[in-house]
Amino acid sequence: MTPDWAMPGVQEFVPGKLDPSVLAVSDAGDPRTPHFDSFLASHQHQQPNPYLEHNINGGFLQTSSAFQQPAIRSVQPWKHIVNAGVVRIVDVFTNRSFGDSSLFIVTEYHALSKTLAEHHHIGHGRHVRARNSIDQVSETVLWSYVTQLASALKTVHNSGLAARVLDTSKVLVTGKNRVRLNGCAALDVIQYEAATSLAHLQRQDLVNFGLTILSVGANMADASQNFARAMDQFKRFYKPEIQTAVVWLYSAQQHTDRTIDQFINLISSQIIASFDAALHADDSLHGDLAREVENARLVRLLTKLNFINERPEFEHDRQWAENGERFFLKLFRDYVFHQVDAQGHPIVDLAHVLSCLNKLDAGTDERLTLVSRDEQNCFVVTFRELKKAIESAFQDLSSNSRRL
């Protein structure tokens, strides 16, 4: 059982996100494009956030420079795309340093991410699933994916671009029910000379969007080849509203006037629901942050106590003798951490420790009894007096350190 002072999930997830340099980066690959065969976590442009370099082997440098430069310049608009549902493009450049013809696309790096296909094990032989199956994607989660990806596509399309690579292998799950569209701009460079209208590409984004949601809900990697069968599976678990949304997206190429803005109007009620859920999640995170701020204060108290107690270099210094208020602090350390039961067994009570430290931090007038280890001395002091003693002793110690 997780203690009420801990944050389940967050404590395990956040440290890995903050230290991505030790993590291996998986290669999801994409059979429709030249192979993404090299992933390098790096810190580009002296920025604090890590970036990922995608090395694309496809003979790009074998083309003429007259083709290369316009193709690379076509990525410039992607650098200005700022949306919470899109992995940001940082830079695009060519390089021969690795002994091959390489195109590099530098993007933001989201540690611990998985693709939708990896996260939901899409196409891994799961057949008929019960409604209460543990790996069934809930409708709430699926709608969350829909609203996030719709927001991403709206930003992309309204900027005069098309995602072009929207599928379960190019949508990253970067947190709990948190998705981002990845791999954008690659086809803009590689297929620069392809004569396809922007309107057609944007409608194809809508089709791919629908197939992505269908693949997740039906757990079928080949939903595009078996749409009818995938929809039959999808209808078994999800309500008509989301079924209608998927069909609307899938049929976008047959209706040349369909746009992402129309789709957003269609799902407006779900967008409001997702926004409300995001506000609740924000409130929860602020609560977690408040508890962490409290923990930081307790860490400072513990640090000061450990700086003060048992300084062997001051054993013969009359100005730093473990008597008076410093003796109280030594006994307080025993009171908090070194208590034993009637049989002499150590008492490990985290609630007691946190309670004492919180009272010390607040400087309450509550009294406590401190007994020396030889049981020859007994003192009754308040937490306010102990807090004052800590501050006084730490100031003396800091003054000594400045003189050394």
CSV table of C-alpha atoms in Angstrom, one decimal:
chain,number,residue,atom,x,y,z
A,1,MET,CA,0.0,0.0,0.0
A,2,THR,CA,1.4,3.4,-1.0
A,3,PRO,CA,1.7,5.9,1.9
A,4,ASP,CA,-0.5,8.9,1.7
A,5,TRP,CA,2.6,11.2,1.7
A,6,ALA,CA,4.0,9.5,-1.5
A,7,MET,CA,3.0,10.2,-5.1
A,8,PRO,CA,2.3,6.8,-6.7
A,9,GLY,CA,3.5,6.6,-10.3
A,10,VAL,CA,5.0,10.1,-10.4
A,11,GLN,CA,8.0,9.1,-8.2
A,12,GLU,CA,8.9,6.3,-10.6
A,13,PHE,CA,8.1,8.1,-13.8
A,14,VAL,CA,9.7,11.6,-13.3
A,15,PRO,CA,13.3,10.5,-12.4
A,16,GLY,CA,13.6,8.7,-15.7
A,17,LYS,CA,12.2,11.6,-17.7
A,18,LEU,CA,14.7,13.9,-16.0
A,19,ASP,CA,17.7,11.7,-16.7
A,20,PRO,CA,17.3,10.6,-20.3
A,21,SER,CA,21.0,10.2,-21.1
A,22,VAL,CA,21.1,6.7,-19.5
A,23,LEU,CA,18.2,5.4,-21.5
A,24,ALA,CA,18.3,3.4,-24.7
A,25,VAL,CA,16.2,4.8,-27.5
A,26,SER,CA,14.1,2.3,-29.4
A,27,ASP,CA,13.8,2.3,-33.2
A,28,ALA,CA,10.2,1.8,-34.3
A,29,GLY,CA,11.1,2.1,-38.0
A,30,ASP,CA,8.7,3.0,-40.8
A,31,PRO,CA,8.3,0.6,-43.8
A,32,ARG,CA,7.0,3.5,-45.9
A,33,THR,CA,10.1,5.7,-45.6
A,34,PRO,CA,13.9,5.3,-45.8
A,35,HIS,CA,15.0,3.7,-42.6
A,36,PHE,CA,15.5,5.7,-39.4
A,37,ASP,CA,18.6,3.7,-38.3
A,38,SER,CA,20.4,6.0,-35.9
A,39,PHE,CA,19.1,7.8,-32.9
A,40,LEU,CA,21.4,10.0,-30.9
A,41,ALA,CA,20.4,11.8,-27.7
A,42,SER,CA,22.2,15.1,-27.7
A,43,HIS,CA,22.2,18.6,-26.4
A,44,GLN,CA,22.2,20.9,-29.4
A,45,HIS,CA,22.5,24.7,-29.5
A,46,GLN,CA,23.5,24.9,-25.8
A,47,GLN,CA,19.9,24.3,-24.8
A,48,PRO,CA,19.1,22.6,-21.5
A,49,ASN,CA,16.6,20.2,-23.1
A,50,PRO,CA,17.9,17.1,-24.8
A,51,TYR,CA,17.2,16.6,-28.5
A,52,LEU,CA,17.1,13.5,-30.7
A,53,GLU,CA,19.0,13.2,-34.0
A,54,HIS,CA,17.3,10.9,-36.6
A,55,ASN,CA,19.8,9.7,-39.2
A,56,ILE,CA,17.8,8.7,-42.3
A,57,ASN,CA,19.7,6.5,-44.8
A,58,GLY,CA,18.1,6.9,-48.2
A,59,GLY,CA,20.8,8.2,-50.6
A,60,PHE,CA,19.7,11.7,-50.0
A,61,LEU,CA,23.1,13.2,-50.5
A,62,GLN,CA,23.4,11.4,-53.8
A,63,THR,CA,20.9,13.9,-55.2
A,64,SER,CA,22.1,17.3,-56.6
A,65,SER,CA,22.6,20.3,-54.3
A,66,ALA,CA,20.0,22.1,-56.5
A,67,PHE,CA,17.5,19.6,-55.1
A,68,GLN,CA,18.9,19.3,-51.6
A,69,GLN,CA,18.7,22.9,-50.5
A,70,PRO,CA,15.1,23.6,-51.5
A,71,ALA,CA,14.1,20.3,-49.9
A,72,ILE,CA,15.8,21.2,-46.7
A,73,ARG,CA,14.3,24.7,-46.7
A,74,SER,CA,10.9,23.2,-47.0
A,75,VAL,CA,11.3,22.1,-43.4
A,76,GLN,CA,11.7,25.6,-42.1
A,77,PRO,CA,7.9,26.1,-41.4
A,78,TRP,CA,8.0,23.0,-39.2
A,79,LYS,CA,10.4,24.8,-36.8
A,80,HIS,CA,7.6,27.3,-36.0
A,81,ILE,CA,5.0,24.6,-35.2
A,82,VAL,CA,4.4,24.9,-31.4
A,83,ASN,CA,1.7,22.5,-30.3
A,84,ALA,CA,1.5,20.2,-27.2
A,85,GLY,CA,0.6,17.4,-29.5
A,86,VAL,CA,3.5,17.6,-31.9
A,87,VAL,CA,7.2,16.7,-31.3
A,88,ARG,CA,9.0,19.9,-32.2
A,89,ILE,CA,11.4,20.0,-35.1
A,90,VAL,CA,14.6,21.7,-34.1
A,91,ASP,CA,16.9,21.4,-37.2
A,92,VAL,CA,17.5,19.5,-40.4
A,93,PHE,CA,20.9,19.1,-42.0
A,94,THR,CA,23.0,16.8,-44.2
A,95,ASN,CA,26.2,15.1,-43.2
A,96,ARG,CA,28.8,12.6,-44.7
A,97,SER,CA,30.7,12.1,-41.4
A,98,PHE,CA,29.3,8.6,-40.9
A,99,GLY,CA,30.6,7.3,-44.3
A,100,ASP,CA,27.2,7.3,-45.9
A,101,SER,CA,24.6,9.6,-47.5
A,102,SER,CA,22.7,10.9,-44.4
A,103,LEU,CA,20.0,13.3,-43.7
A,104,PHE,CA,19.6,14.3,-40.1
A,105,ILE,CA,16.4,15.6,-38.5
A,106,VAL,CA,16.8,16.9,-35.0
A,107,THR,CA,13.7,16.8,-32.7
A,108,GLU,CA,12.8,17.2,-29.1
A,109,TYR,CA,13.6,14.1,-27.1
A,110,HIS,CA,10.9,12.7,-24.9
A,111,ALA,CA,12.4,10.1,-22.6
A,112,LEU,CA,10.6,6.8,-21.7
A,113,SER,CA,8.3,7.3,-24.8
A,114,LYS,CA,6.7,4.5,-26.7
A,115,THR,CA,4.8,4.4,-29.9
A,116,LEU,CA,1.0,3.8,-29.8
A,117,ALA,CA,1.7,0.4,-31.4
A,118,GLU,CA,4.2,-0.5,-28.7
A,119,HIS,CA,2.2,0.9,-25.8
A,120,HIS,CA,-1.0,-1.0,-26.7
A,121,HIS,CA,0.7,-4.1,-28.3
A,122,ILE,CA,-1.2,-3.5,-31.5
A,123,GLY,CA,-1.5,-6.6,-33.7
A,124,HIS,CA,0.2,-9.0,-31.2
A,125,GLY,CA,-2.3,-11.8,-31.7
A,126,ARG,CA,-5.0,-10.6,-29.3
A,127,HIS,CA,-8.3,-12.0,-30.6
A,128,VAL,CA,-11.8,-11.6,-29.1
A,129,ARG,CA,-11.5,-9.5,-26.0
A,130,ALA,CA,-13.9,-9.2,-23.1
A,131,ARG,CA,-15.3,-5.8,-22.3
A,132,ASN,CA,-13.5,-5.9,-18.9
A,133,SER,CA,-10.2,-7.0,-20.4
A,134,ILE,CA,-7.2,-5.4,-18.6
A,135,ASP,CA,-5.7,-4.4,-21.9
A,136,GLN,CA,-8.9,-3.0,-23.5
A,137,VAL,CA,-8.4,0.7,-24.3
A,138,SER,CA,-11.2,2.6,-22.6
A,139,GLU,CA,-13.4,4.9,-24.6
A,140,THR,CA,-12.3,7.8,-22.4
A,141,VAL,CA,-8.6,7.2,-23.2
A,142,LEU,CA,-9.4,6.8,-26.9
A,143,TRP,CA,-11.3,10.2,-26.9
A,144,SER,CA,-8.3,11.7,-25.2
A,145,TYR,CA,-6.1,10.5,-28.1
A,146,VAL,CA,-8.6,11.9,-30.6
A,147,THR,CA,-8.8,15.4,-29.1
A,148,GLN,CA,-5.0,15.6,-28.7
A,149,LEU,CA,-4.3,14.5,-32.3
A,150,ALA,CA,-7.1,16.8,-33.6
A,151,SER,CA,-5.4,19.7,-31.9
A,152,ALA,CA,-2.1,18.7,-33.4
A,153,LEU,CA,-3.5,18.4,-36.9
A,154,LYS,CA,-5.4,21.7,-36.6
A,155,THR,CA,-2.1,23.5,-35.9
A,156,VAL,CA,-0.3,21.7,-38.7
A,157,HIS,CA,-3.0,22.2,-41.3
A,158,ASN,CA,-3.6,25.8,-40.4
A,159,SER,CA,0.1,26.5,-40.9
A,160,GLY,CA,-0.2,25.2,-44.5
A,161,LEU,CA,1.5,21.9,-43.8
A,162,ALA,CA,0.5,18.2,-43.7
A,163,ALA,CA,1.7,15.6,-41.2
A,164,ARG,CA,1.8,12.8,-43.8
A,165,VAL,CA,3.1,10.1,-41.3
A,166,LEU,CA,0.2,9.7,-39.0
A,167,ASP,CA,0.0,6.1,-37.9
A,168,THR,CA,0.4,4.0,-34.7
A,169,SER,CA,4.2,3.8,-35.3
A,170,LYS,CA,4.6,7.6,-35.5
A,171,VAL,CA,2.4,8.7,-32.6
A,172,LEU,CA,4.4,8.7,-29.3
A,173,VAL,CA,2.9,8.0,-25.9
A,174,THR,CA,5.1,10.4,-23.7
A,175,GLY,CA,3.1,10.1,-20.5
A,176,LYS,CA,-0.1,8.8,-19.0
A,177,ASN,CA,-2.6,9.0,-21.8
A,178,ARG,CA,-0.4,11.8,-23.3
A,179,VAL,CA,0.3,11.5,-27.1
A,180,ARG,CA,2.4,13.5,-29.6
A,181,LEU,CA,2.6,13.3,-33.3
A,182,ASN,CA,6.2,12.4,-34.3
A,183,GLY,CA,8.1,12.0,-37.6
A,184,CYS,CA,6.7,15.1,-39.2
A,185,ALA,CA,8.8,16.8,-42.0
A,186,ALA,CA,10.6,13.7,-43.0
A,187,LEU,CA,8.5,13.1,-46.1
A,188,ASP,CA,8.5,16.8,-46.9
A,189,VAL,CA,12.2,16.5,-47.5
A,190,ILE,CA,12.5,13.0,-49.0
A,191,GLN,CA,9.6,13.3,-51.3
A,192,TYR,CA,10.1,17.0,-52.0
A,193,GLU,CA,9.5,16.7,-55.8
A,194,ALA,CA,6.3,14.6,-55.5
A,195,ALA,CA,3.5,16.5,-57.2
A,196,THR,CA,0.7,16.1,-54.7
A,197,SER,CA,-1.6,18.9,-53.7
A,198,LEU,CA,-1.6,20.1,-50.1
A,199,ALA,CA,-5.4,19.7,-49.9
A,200,HIS,CA,-5.0,16.0,-50.9
A,201,LEU,CA,-2.3,15.5,-48.3
A,202,GLN,CA,-4.3,17.1,-45.6
A,203,ARG,CA,-7.4,14.9,-46.4
A,204,GLN,CA,-5.1,11.9,-46.3
A,205,ASP,CA,-4.0,13.0,-42.8
A,206,LEU,CA,-7.7,12.8,-41.8
A,207,VAL,CA,-7.9,9.3,-43.3
A,208,ASN,CA,-4.7,8.2,-41.5
A,209,PHE,CA,-6.1,9.8,-38.3
A,210,GLY,CA,-9.2,7.7,-38.5
A,211,LEU,CA,-7.2,4.5,-39.2
A,212,THR,CA,-4.9,5.2,-36.2
A,213,ILE,CA,-7.8,5.5,-33.8
A,214,LEU,CA,-9.4,2.4,-35.4
A,215,SER,CA,-6.2,0.4,-35.1
A,216,VAL,CA,-5.9,1.2,-31.4
A,217,GLY,CA,-9.5,0.5,-30.6
A,218,ALA,CA,-9.7,-2.7,-32.6
A,219,ASN,CA,-6.1,-3.8,-31.9
A,220,MET,CA,-5.5,-4.4,-35.6
A,221,ALA,CA,-2.2,-3.3,-37.3
A,222,ASP,CA,-3.7,-3.8,-40.7
A,223,ALA,CA,-6.9,-1.8,-40.3
A,224,SER,CA,-6.3,0.0,-43.5
A,225,GLN,CA,-6.4,-3.3,-45.5
A,226,ASN,CA,-9.3,-4.7,-43.5
A,227,PHE,CA,-11.4,-1.7,-42.6
A,228,ALA,CA,-14.8,-3.5,-42.5
A,229,ARG,CA,-13.5,-6.2,-40.2
A,230,ALA,CA,-11.7,-3.7,-38.0
A,231,MET,CA,-14.9,-1.6,-37.7
A,232,ASP,CA,-16.9,-4.7,-36.7
A,233,GLN,CA,-14.4,-5.3,-33.9
A,234,PHE,CA,-14.4,-1.6,-33.0
A,235,LYS,CA,-18.2,-1.4,-32.8
A,236,ARG,CA,-18.3,-4.2,-30.2
A,237,PHE,CA,-16.6,-2.0,-27.6
A,238,TYR,CA,-17.3,1.6,-28.4
A,239,LYS,CA,-20.3,3.9,-28.6
A,240,PRO,CA,-21.8,5.2,-31.9
A,241,GLU,CA,-20.4,8.7,-31.3
A,242,ILE,CA,-16.8,7.6,-31.7
A,243,GLN,CA,-17.7,5.2,-34.4
A,244,THR,CA,-19.2,8.1,-36.4
A,245,ALA,CA,-16.0,10.1,-35.8
A,246,VAL,CA,-13.8,7.3,-37.2
A,247,VAL,CA,-16.0,6.8,-40.3
A,248,TRP,CA,-16.1,10.5,-40.9
A,249,LEU,CA,-12.3,10.7,-40.9
A,250,TYR,CA,-11.8,7.6,-43.0
A,251,SER,CA,-14.1,8.9,-45.8
A,252,ALA,CA,-12.4,12.3,-46.0
A,253,GLN,CA,-10.9,11.6,-49.5
A,254,GLN,CA,-14.4,11.0,-50.9
A,255,HIS,CA,-15.5,14.4,-49.6
A,256,THR,CA,-13.1,17.1,-50.9
A,257,ASP,CA,-14.6,19.8,-48.6
A,258,ARG,CA,-13.7,18.0,-45.3
A,259,THR,CA,-11.2,19.7,-43.1
A,260,ILE,CA,-9.8,19.3,-39.6
A,261,ASP,CA,-11.8,22.4,-38.4
A,262,GLN,CA,-15.0,20.6,-39.4
A,263,PHE,CA,-14.0,17.5,-37.5
A,264,ILE,CA,-13.2,19.6,-34.4
A,265,ASN,CA,-16.8,21.1,-34.6
A,266,LEU,CA,-18.1,17.5,-34.8
A,267,ILE,CA,-16.3,16.4,-31.6
A,268,SER,CA,-16.6,19.7,-29.6
A,269,SER,CA,-18.4,18.1,-26.7
A,270,GLN,CA,-15.5,15.6,-26.3
A,271,ILE,CA,-13.0,18.5,-26.5
A,272,ILE,CA,-14.7,20.2,-23.6
A,273,ALA,CA,-14.7,17.0,-21.6
A,274,SER,CA,-10.9,16.5,-22.3
A,275,PHE,CA,-10.3,20.1,-21.3
A,276,ASP,CA,-12.1,19.6,-18.0
A,277,ALA,CA,-10.1,16.5,-17.4
A,278,ALA,CA,-6.9,18.4,-18.1
A,279,LEU,CA,-7.8,21.0,-15.6
A,280,HIS,CA,-8.4,18.4,-12.9
A,281,ALA,CA,-5.0,16.8,-13.8
A,282,ASP,CA,-3.5,20.3,-13.4
A,283,ASP,CA,-5.0,20.7,-10.0
A,284,SER,CA,-3.7,17.3,-9.0
A,285,LEU,CA,-0.2,18.2,-10.1
A,286,HIS,CA,-0.3,21.4,-8.2
A,287,GLY,CA,-1.3,19.4,-5.1
A,288,ASP,CA,1.7,17.1,-5.7
A,289,LEU,CA,4.0,20.1,-6.2
A,290,ALA,CA,2.8,21.6,-2.9
A,291,ARG,CA,3.7,18.4,-1.1
A,292,GLU,CA,7.1,18.4,-2.8
A,293,VAL,CA,7.7,22.0,-1.6
A,294,GLU,CA,6.9,20.8,1.9
A,295,ASN,CA,9.4,17.9,1.4
A,296,ALA,CA,12.1,20.4,0.3
A,297,ARG,CA,11.7,22.3,3.6
A,298,LEU,CA,12.1,19.0,5.5
A,299,VAL,CA,15.2,18.2,3.6
A,300,ARG,CA,16.7,21.5,4.5
A,301,LEU,CA,16.0,20.9,8.1
A,302,LEU,CA,17.6,17.4,8.0
A,303,THR,CA,20.6,18.9,6.2
A,304,LYS,CA,21.1,21.5,8.9
A,305,LEU,CA,20.7,18.9,11.7
A,306,ASN,CA,23.3,16.7,10.1
A,307,PHE,CA,25.7,19.6,9.6
A,308,ILE,CA,25.4,20.5,13.3
A,309,ASN,CA,25.4,17.1,15.1
A,310,GLU,CA,28.6,15.4,16.0
A,311,ARG,CA,31.3,17.6,14.5
A,312,PRO,CA,34.6,15.8,15.5
A,313,GLU,CA,36.8,18.7,14.4
A,314,PHE,CA,35.2,20.9,17.1
A,315,GLU,CA,35.5,18.4,20.0
A,316,HIS,CA,38.0,20.6,21.8
A,317,ASP,CA,36.5,23.9,20.8
A,318,ARG,CA,34.8,25.5,23.8
A,319,GLN,CA,32.7,27.7,21.5
A,320,TRP,CA,31.4,24.5,19.8
A,321,ALA,CA,30.7,22.1,22.6
A,322,GLU,CA,27.8,19.7,22.4
A,323,ASN,CA,26.1,21.2,25.4
A,324,GLY,CA,23.2,23.5,25.9
A,325,GLU,CA,21.1,23.9,22.8
A,326,ARG,CA,23.4,21.7,20.7
A,327,PHE,CA,22.9,18.9,23.2
A,328,PHE,CA,19.1,19.3,22.8
A,329,LEU,CA,19.6,18.9,19.0
A,330,LYS,CA,21.5,15.7,19.5
A,331,LEU,CA,18.8,14.3,21.7
A,332,PHE,CA,16.2,15.4,19.3
A,333,ARG,CA,17.9,13.4,16.5
A,334,ASP,CA,17.6,10.3,18.8
A,335,TYR,CA,14.0,11.1,19.6
A,336,VAL,CA,13.1,11.3,15.9
A,337,PHE,CA,15.2,8.5,14.4
A,338,HIS,CA,16.6,6.2,17.1
A,339,GLN,CA,13.6,5.2,19.2
A,340,VAL,CA,13.2,1.6,20.3
A,341,ASP,CA,10.4,-0.5,21.7
A,342,ALA,CA,10.2,-2.2,25.1
A,343,GLN,CA,12.2,-5.2,23.8
A,344,GLY,CA,14.9,-2.9,22.4
A,345,HIS,CA,13.9,-3.3,18.8
A,346,PRO,CA,14.3,-0.3,16.5
A,347,ILE,CA,11.1,1.5,15.7
A,348,VAL,CA,10.9,2.5,12.0
A,349,ASP,CA,7.9,4.9,11.8
A,350,LEU,CA,8.0,7.2,8.9
A,351,ALA,CA,4.8,8.9,10.1
A,352,HIS,CA,6.5,9.8,13.4
A,353,VAL,CA,9.5,11.2,11.5
A,354,LEU,CA,7.4,13.4,9.2
A,355,SER,CA,5.2,14.6,12.0
A,356,CYS,CA,8.2,15.7,14.1
A,357,LEU,CA,9.9,17.4,11.2
A,358,ASN,CA,6.7,19.2,10.2
A,359,LYS,CA,6.2,20.5,13.8
A,360,LEU,CA,9.9,21.5,13.9
A,361,ASP,CA,9.5,23.4,10.6
A,362,ALA,CA,6.4,25.2,11.8
A,363,GLY,CA,8.0,25.9,15.2
A,364,THR,CA,5.0,24.9,17.3
A,365,ASP,CA,4.7,25.4,21.0
A,366,GLU,CA,4.0,21.7,21.5
A,367,ARG,CA,6.3,20.2,24.2
A,368,LEU,CA,8.3,17.0,23.9
A,369,THR,CA,10.5,15.1,26.4
A,370,LEU,CA,14.1,14.4,25.4
A,371,VAL,CA,16.1,11.8,27.3
A,372,SER,CA,19.8,11.2,27.0
A,373,ARG,CA,21.1,7.8,26.0
A,374,ASP,CA,22.3,7.0,29.5
A,375,GLU,CA,18.9,8.1,30.8
A,376,GLN,CA,20.6,10.4,33.3
A,377,ASN,CA,19.3,13.6,31.8
A,378,CYS,CA,15.8,14.6,30.8
A,379,PHE,CA,14.6,17.8,29.2
A,380,VAL,CA,11.3,19.3,28.3
A,381,VAL,CA,11.5,21.6,25.3
A,382,THR,CA,9.2,23.0,22.6
A,383,PHE,CA,9.6,22.6,18.9
A,384,ARG,CA,9.9,26.4,18.7
A,385,GLU,CA,12.9,26.3,21.0
A,386,LEU,CA,14.5,23.5,18.9
A,387,LYS,CA,13.9,25.4,15.7
A,388,LYS,CA,15.6,28.5,17.2
A,389,ALA,CA,18.5,26.3,18.4
A,390,ILE,CA,19.0,24.9,14.9
A,391,GLU,CA,19.1,28.3,13.2
A,392,SER,CA,21.5,29.6,15.9
A,393,ALA,CA,23.9,26.7,15.6
A,394,PHE,CA,23.8,26.6,11.8
A,395,GLN,CA,24.6,30.3,11.7
A,396,ASP,CA,27.6,29.7,14.0
A,397,LEU,CA,28.7,26.8,11.8
A,398,SER,CA,28.3,28.9,8.6
A,399,SER,CA,30.4,31.7,10.2
A,400,ASN,CA,33.2,29.1,11.1
A,401,SER,CA,33.1,27.8,7.5
A,402,ARG,CA,33.7,31.3,6.1
A,403,ARG,CA,36.7,31.8,8.3
A,404,LEU,CA,38.3,28.4,7.3
